mmCIF file with all atom_site columns, C-alpha atoms in Angstrom:
data_model
loop_
_atom_site.group_PDB
_atom_site.id
_atom_site.type_symbol
_atom_site.label_atom_id
_atom_site.label_alt_id
_atom_site.label_comp_id
_atom_site.label_asym_id
_atom_site.label_entity_id
_atom_site.label_seq_id
_atom_site.pdbx_PDB_ins_code
_atom_site.Cartn_x
_atom_site.Cartn_y
_atom_site.Cartn_z
_atom_site.occupancy
_atom_site.B_iso_or_equiv
_atom_site.pdbx_formal_charge
_atom_site.auth_seq_id
_atom_site.auth_comp_id
_atom_site.auth_asym_id
_atom_site.auth_atom_id
_atom_site.pdbx_PDB_model_num
ATOM 1  C CA . SER A 1 1  ? 228.062 -201.832 -16.928 1.00 88.00 ? 186 SER A CA 1
ATOM 2  C CA . ILE A 1 2  ? 227.950 -202.128 -20.731 1.00 91.00 ? 187 ILE A CA 1
ATOM 3  C CA . ALA A 1 3  ? 226.113 -205.510 -20.688 1.00 89.00 ? 188 ALA A CA 1
ATOM 4  C CA . SER A 1 4  ? 223.687 -204.691 -17.907 1.00 85.00 ? 189 SER A CA 1
ATOM 5  C CA . ALA A 1 5  ? 222.704 -201.497 -19.600 1.00 88.00 ? 190 ALA A CA 1
ATOM 6  C CA . ASP A 1 6  ? 222.586 -203.200 -23.040 1.00 89.00 ? 191 ASP A CA 1
ATOM 7  C CA . MET A 1 7  ? 224.245 -200.130 -24.484 1.00 91.00 ? 192 MET A CA 1
ATOM 8  C CA . ASP A 1 8  ? 223.779 -199.142 -28.082 1.00 92.00 ? 193 ASP A CA 1
ATOM 9  C CA . LEU A 1 9  ? 226.766 -197.864 -30.141 1.00 91.00 ? 194 LEU A CA 1
ATOM 10 C CA . ASN A 1 10 ? 226.333 -194.214 -29.114 1.00 93.00 ? 195 ASN A CA 1
ATOM 11 C CA . GLN A 1 11 ? 226.095 -195.082 -25.413 1.00 94.00 ? 196 GLN A CA 1
ATOM 12 C CA . LEU A 1 12 ? 229.005 -197.362 -25.764 1.00 94.00 ? 197 LEU A CA 1
ATOM 13 C CA . GLU A 1 13 ? 231.207 -194.660 -27.321 1.00 94.00 ? 198 GLU A CA 1
ATOM 14 C CA . ALA A 1 14 ? 230.269 -192.094 -24.617 1.00 94.00 ? 199 ALA A CA 1
ATOM 15 C CA . PHE A 1 15 ? 230.892 -194.644 -21.798 1.00 94.00 ? 200 PHE A CA 1
ATOM 16 C CA . LEU A 1 16 ? 234.297 -195.727 -23.183 1.00 94.00 ? 201 LEU A CA 1
ATOM 17 C CA . THR A 1 17 ? 235.344 -192.107 -23.754 1.00 94.00 ? 202 THR A CA 1
ATOM 18 C CA . ALA A 1 18 ? 234.503 -191.326 -20.123 1.00 94.00 ? 203 ALA A CA 1
ATOM 19 C CA . GLN A 1 19 ? 236.507 -194.372 -19.016 1.00 93.00 ? 204 GLN A CA 1
ATOM 20 C CA . THR A 1 20 ? 239.620 -193.289 -20.949 1.00 93.00 ? 205 THR A CA 1
ATOM 21 C CA . LYS A 1 21 ? 239.429 -189.779 -19.289 1.00 92.00 ? 206 LYS A CA 1
ATOM 22 C CA . LYS A 1 22 ? 239.160 -191.283 -15.823 1.00 90.00 ? 207 LYS A CA 1
ATOM 23 C CA . GLN A 1 23 ? 242.310 -191.331 -13.742 1.00 90.00 ? 208 GLN A CA 1
ATOM 24 C CA . GLY A 1 24 ? 243.383 -194.988 -13.621 1.00 89.00 ? 209 GLY A CA 1
ATOM 25 C CA . GLY A 1 25 ? 240.872 -195.788 -16.384 1.00 89.00 ? 210 GLY A CA 1
ATOM 26 C CA . ILE A 1 26 ? 241.409 -197.676 -19.645 1.00 91.00 ? 211 ILE A CA 1
ATOM 27 C CA . THR A 1 27 ? 243.597 -196.735 -22.587 1.00 92.00 ? 212 THR A CA 1
ATOM 28 C CA . SER A 1 28 ? 242.157 -195.771 -26.007 1.00 92.00 ? 213 SER A CA 1
ATOM 29 C CA . ASP A 1 29 ? 243.501 -199.038 -27.420 1.00 94.00 ? 214 ASP A CA 1
ATOM 30 C CA . GLN A 1 30 ? 241.644 -201.009 -24.701 1.00 94.00 ? 215 GLN A CA 1
ATOM 31 C CA . ALA A 1 31 ? 238.527 -198.936 -25.423 1.00 94.00 ? 216 ALA A CA 1
ATOM 32 C CA . ALA A 1 32 ? 238.777 -199.877 -29.147 1.00 95.00 ? 217 ALA A CA 1
ATOM 33 C CA . VAL A 1 33 ? 239.062 -203.609 -28.336 1.00 95.00 ? 218 VAL A CA 1
ATOM 34 C CA . ILE A 1 34 ? 236.130 -203.462 -25.961 1.00 95.00 ? 219 ILE A CA 1
ATOM 35 C CA . ALA A 1 35 ? 234.032 -201.617 -28.480 1.00 95.00 ? 220 ALA A CA 1
ATOM 36 C CA . LYS A 1 36 ? 234.874 -204.122 -31.238 1.00 95.00 ? 221 LYS A CA 1
ATOM 37 C CA . PHE A 1 37 ? 234.152 -207.083 -28.923 1.00 96.00 ? 222 PHE A CA 1
ATOM 38 C CA . TRP A 1 38 ? 230.768 -205.548 -27.880 1.00 94.00 ? 223 TRP A CA 1
ATOM 39 C CA . LYS A 1 39 ? 229.740 -204.842 -31.464 1.00 94.00 ? 224 LYS A CA 1
ATOM 40 C CA . ASN A 1 40 ? 230.460 -208.443 -32.403 1.00 95.00 ? 225 ASN A CA 1
ATOM 41 C CA . HIS A 1 41 ? 228.961 -210.236 -29.384 1.00 95.00 ? 226 HIS A CA 1
ATOM 42 C CA . ARG A 1 42 ? 226.263 -207.826 -28.063 1.00 93.00 ? 227 ARG A CA 1
ATOM 43 C CA . THR A 1 43 ? 223.324 -210.123 -28.951 1.00 92.00 ? 228 THR A CA 1
ATOM 44 C CA . HIS A 1 44 ? 224.924 -213.272 -27.497 1.00 93.00 ? 229 HIS A CA 1
ATOM 45 C CA . ILE A 1 45 ? 225.891 -211.512 -24.273 1.00 93.00 ? 230 ILE A CA 1
ATOM 46 C CA . HIS A 1 46 ? 222.474 -210.027 -23.893 1.00 89.00 ? 231 HIS A CA 1
ATOM 47 C CA . GLU A 1 47 ? 220.706 -213.409 -24.433 1.00 88.00 ? 232 GLU A CA 1
ATOM 48 C CA . SER A 1 48 ? 223.116 -215.026 -21.934 1.00 88.00 ? 233 SER A CA 1
ATOM 49 C CA . LEU A 1 49 ? 222.301 -212.497 -19.293 1.00 86.00 ? 234 LEU A CA 1
ATOM 50 C CA . ILE A 1 50 ? 218.559 -212.984 -19.846 1.00 83.00 ? 235 ILE A CA 1
ATOM 51 C CA . ASN A 1 51 ? 218.918 -216.785 -19.568 1.00 79.00 ? 236 ASN A CA 1
ATOM 52 C CA . GLN A 1 52 ? 220.968 -216.531 -16.347 1.00 80.00 ? 237 GLN A CA 1
ATOM 53 C CA . SER A 1 53 ? 218.376 -214.195 -14.759 1.00 77.00 ? 238 SER A CA 1
ATOM 54 C CA . ARG A 1 54 ? 215.347 -216.299 -15.795 1.00 72.00 ? 239 ARG A CA 1
ATOM 55 C CA . TRP A 1 55 ? 213.703 -218.717 -13.353 1.00 71.00 ? 240 TRP A CA 1
ATOM 56 C CA . ASP A 1 56 ? 213.515 -222.417 -14.281 1.00 74.00 ? 241 ASP A CA 1
ATOM 57 C CA . ASN A 1 57 ? 209.878 -222.165 -15.249 1.00 77.00 ? 242 ASN A CA 1
ATOM 58 C CA . VAL A 1 58 ? 208.603 -220.103 -18.192 1.00 80.00 ? 243 VAL A CA 1
ATOM 59 C CA . LEU A 1 59 ? 205.056 -219.167 -19.264 1.00 84.00 ? 244 LEU A CA 1
ATOM 60 C CA . LYS A 1 60 ? 204.013 -221.559 -21.976 1.00 86.00 ? 245 LYS A CA 1
ATOM 61 C CA . ASN A 1 61 ? 200.397 -220.522 -22.376 1.00 90.00 ? 246 ASN A CA 1
ATOM 62 C CA . MET A 1 62 ? 197.807 -218.214 -20.860 1.00 94.00 ? 247 MET A CA 1
ATOM 63 C CA . ASN A 1 63 ? 194.005 -218.132 -21.055 1.00 95.00 ? 248 ASN A CA 1
ATOM 64 C CA . TRP A 1 64 ? 191.728 -215.616 -19.470 1.00 94.00 ? 249 TRP A CA 1
ATOM 65 C CA . ARG A 1 65 ? 188.083 -214.609 -19.349 1.00 94.00 ? 250 ARG A CA 1
ATOM 66 C CA . VAL A 1 66 ? 185.840 -212.285 -17.428 1.00 91.00 ? 251 VAL A CA 1
ATOM 67 C CA . ASP A 1 67 ? 182.575 -213.717 -15.996 1.00 87.00 ? 252 ASP A CA 1
ATOM 68 C CA . LEU A 1 68 ? 179.556 -211.792 -14.761 1.00 81.00 ? 253 LEU A CA 1
ATOM 69 C CA . LYS A 1 69 ? 177.074 -213.184 -12.263 1.00 77.00 ? 254 LYS A CA 1
ATOM 70 C CA . SER A 1 70 ? 173.576 -213.337 -13.752 1.00 76.00 ? 255 SER A CA 1
ATOM 71 C CA . GLN A 1 71 ? 171.848 -214.825 -10.651 1.00 76.00 ? 256 GLN A CA 1
ATOM 72 C CA . SER A 1 72 ? 172.514 -214.244 -6.982  1.00 74.00 ? 257 SER A CA 1
ATOM 73 C CA . ARG A 1 73 ? 170.592 -214.186 -3.657  1.00 78.00 ? 258 ARG A CA 1
ATOM 74 C CA . HIS A 1 74 ? 171.679 -210.576 -3.194  1.00 77.00 ? 259 HIS A CA 1
ATOM 75 C CA . ILE A 1 75 ? 170.916 -208.137 -5.932  1.00 78.00 ? 260 ILE A CA 1
ATOM 76 C CA . ASP A 1 76 ? 174.174 -206.183 -5.388  1.00 76.00 ? 261 ASP A CA 1
ATOM 77 C CA . GLN A 1 77 ? 176.228 -209.221 -6.458  1.00 72.00 ? 262 GLN A CA 1
ATOM 78 C CA . ILE A 1 78 ? 174.545 -209.368 -9.863  1.00 77.00 ? 263 ILE A CA 1
ATOM 79 C CA . ASN A 1 79 ? 176.812 -208.197 -12.764 1.00 78.00 ? 264 ASN A CA 1
ATOM 80 C CA . THR A 1 80 ? 179.914 -208.291 -10.533 1.00 80.00 ? 265 THR A CA 1
ATOM 81 C CA . PRO A 1 81 ? 182.851 -209.063 -12.862 1.00 84.00 ? 266 PRO A CA 1
ATOM 82 C CA . VAL A 1 82 ? 185.243 -211.798 -11.893 1.00 86.00 ? 267 VAL A CA 1
ATOM 83 C CA . ALA A 1 83 ? 188.468 -212.322 -13.883 1.00 91.00 ? 268 ALA A CA 1
ATOM 84 C CA . ILE A 1 84 ? 189.667 -215.915 -14.275 1.00 94.00 ? 269 ILE A CA 1
ATOM 85 C CA . VAL A 1 85 ? 193.241 -216.473 -15.410 1.00 94.00 ? 270 VAL A CA 1
ATOM 86 C CA . GLU A 1 86 ? 194.806 -219.773 -16.312 1.00 94.00 ? 271 GLU A CA 1
ATOM 87 C CA . MET A 1 87 ? 198.666 -219.939 -16.747 1.00 92.00 ? 272 MET A CA 1
ATOM 88 C CA . GLU A 1 88 ? 200.563 -222.926 -17.921 1.00 90.00 ? 273 GLU A CA 1
ATOM 89 C CA . LEU A 1 89 ? 204.158 -223.035 -16.765 1.00 85.00 ? 274 LEU A CA 1
ATOM 90 C CA . GLY A 1 90 ? 206.884 -225.284 -18.188 1.00 83.00 ? 275 GLY A CA 1
ATOM 91 C CA . LYS A 1 91 ? 210.642 -225.813 -17.930 1.00 77.00 ? 276 LYS A CA 1
ATOM 92 C CA . SER A 1 92 ? 212.804 -223.542 -19.973 1.00 68.00 ? 277 SER A CA 1
ATOM 93 C CA . GLY A 1 93 ? 213.911 -225.198 -23.268 1.00 64.00 ? 278 GLY A CA 1
ATOM 94 C CA . GLN A 1 94 ? 211.181 -227.867 -23.211 1.00 62.00 ? 279 GLN A CA 1
#
């Protein structure tokens, strides 16, 4: 719960306090150890979760433009915008 919510220190303190008050919950010593661990490793844990949830491919580059038709057989098709998007995908870490 702590990692998936990426809790800040205030949220962490509230969460651990609630867990210590729960019947069958954790002790205050356990809460202190969890809080210290989270403070020291929060960034690494968060990055690890992001990397595990990411697909193999990542977006490397993106180009886009909007074109307008200036000539057409039918007058109602002139000045109709068309968006063109080009996305370059690559493997993560390459």
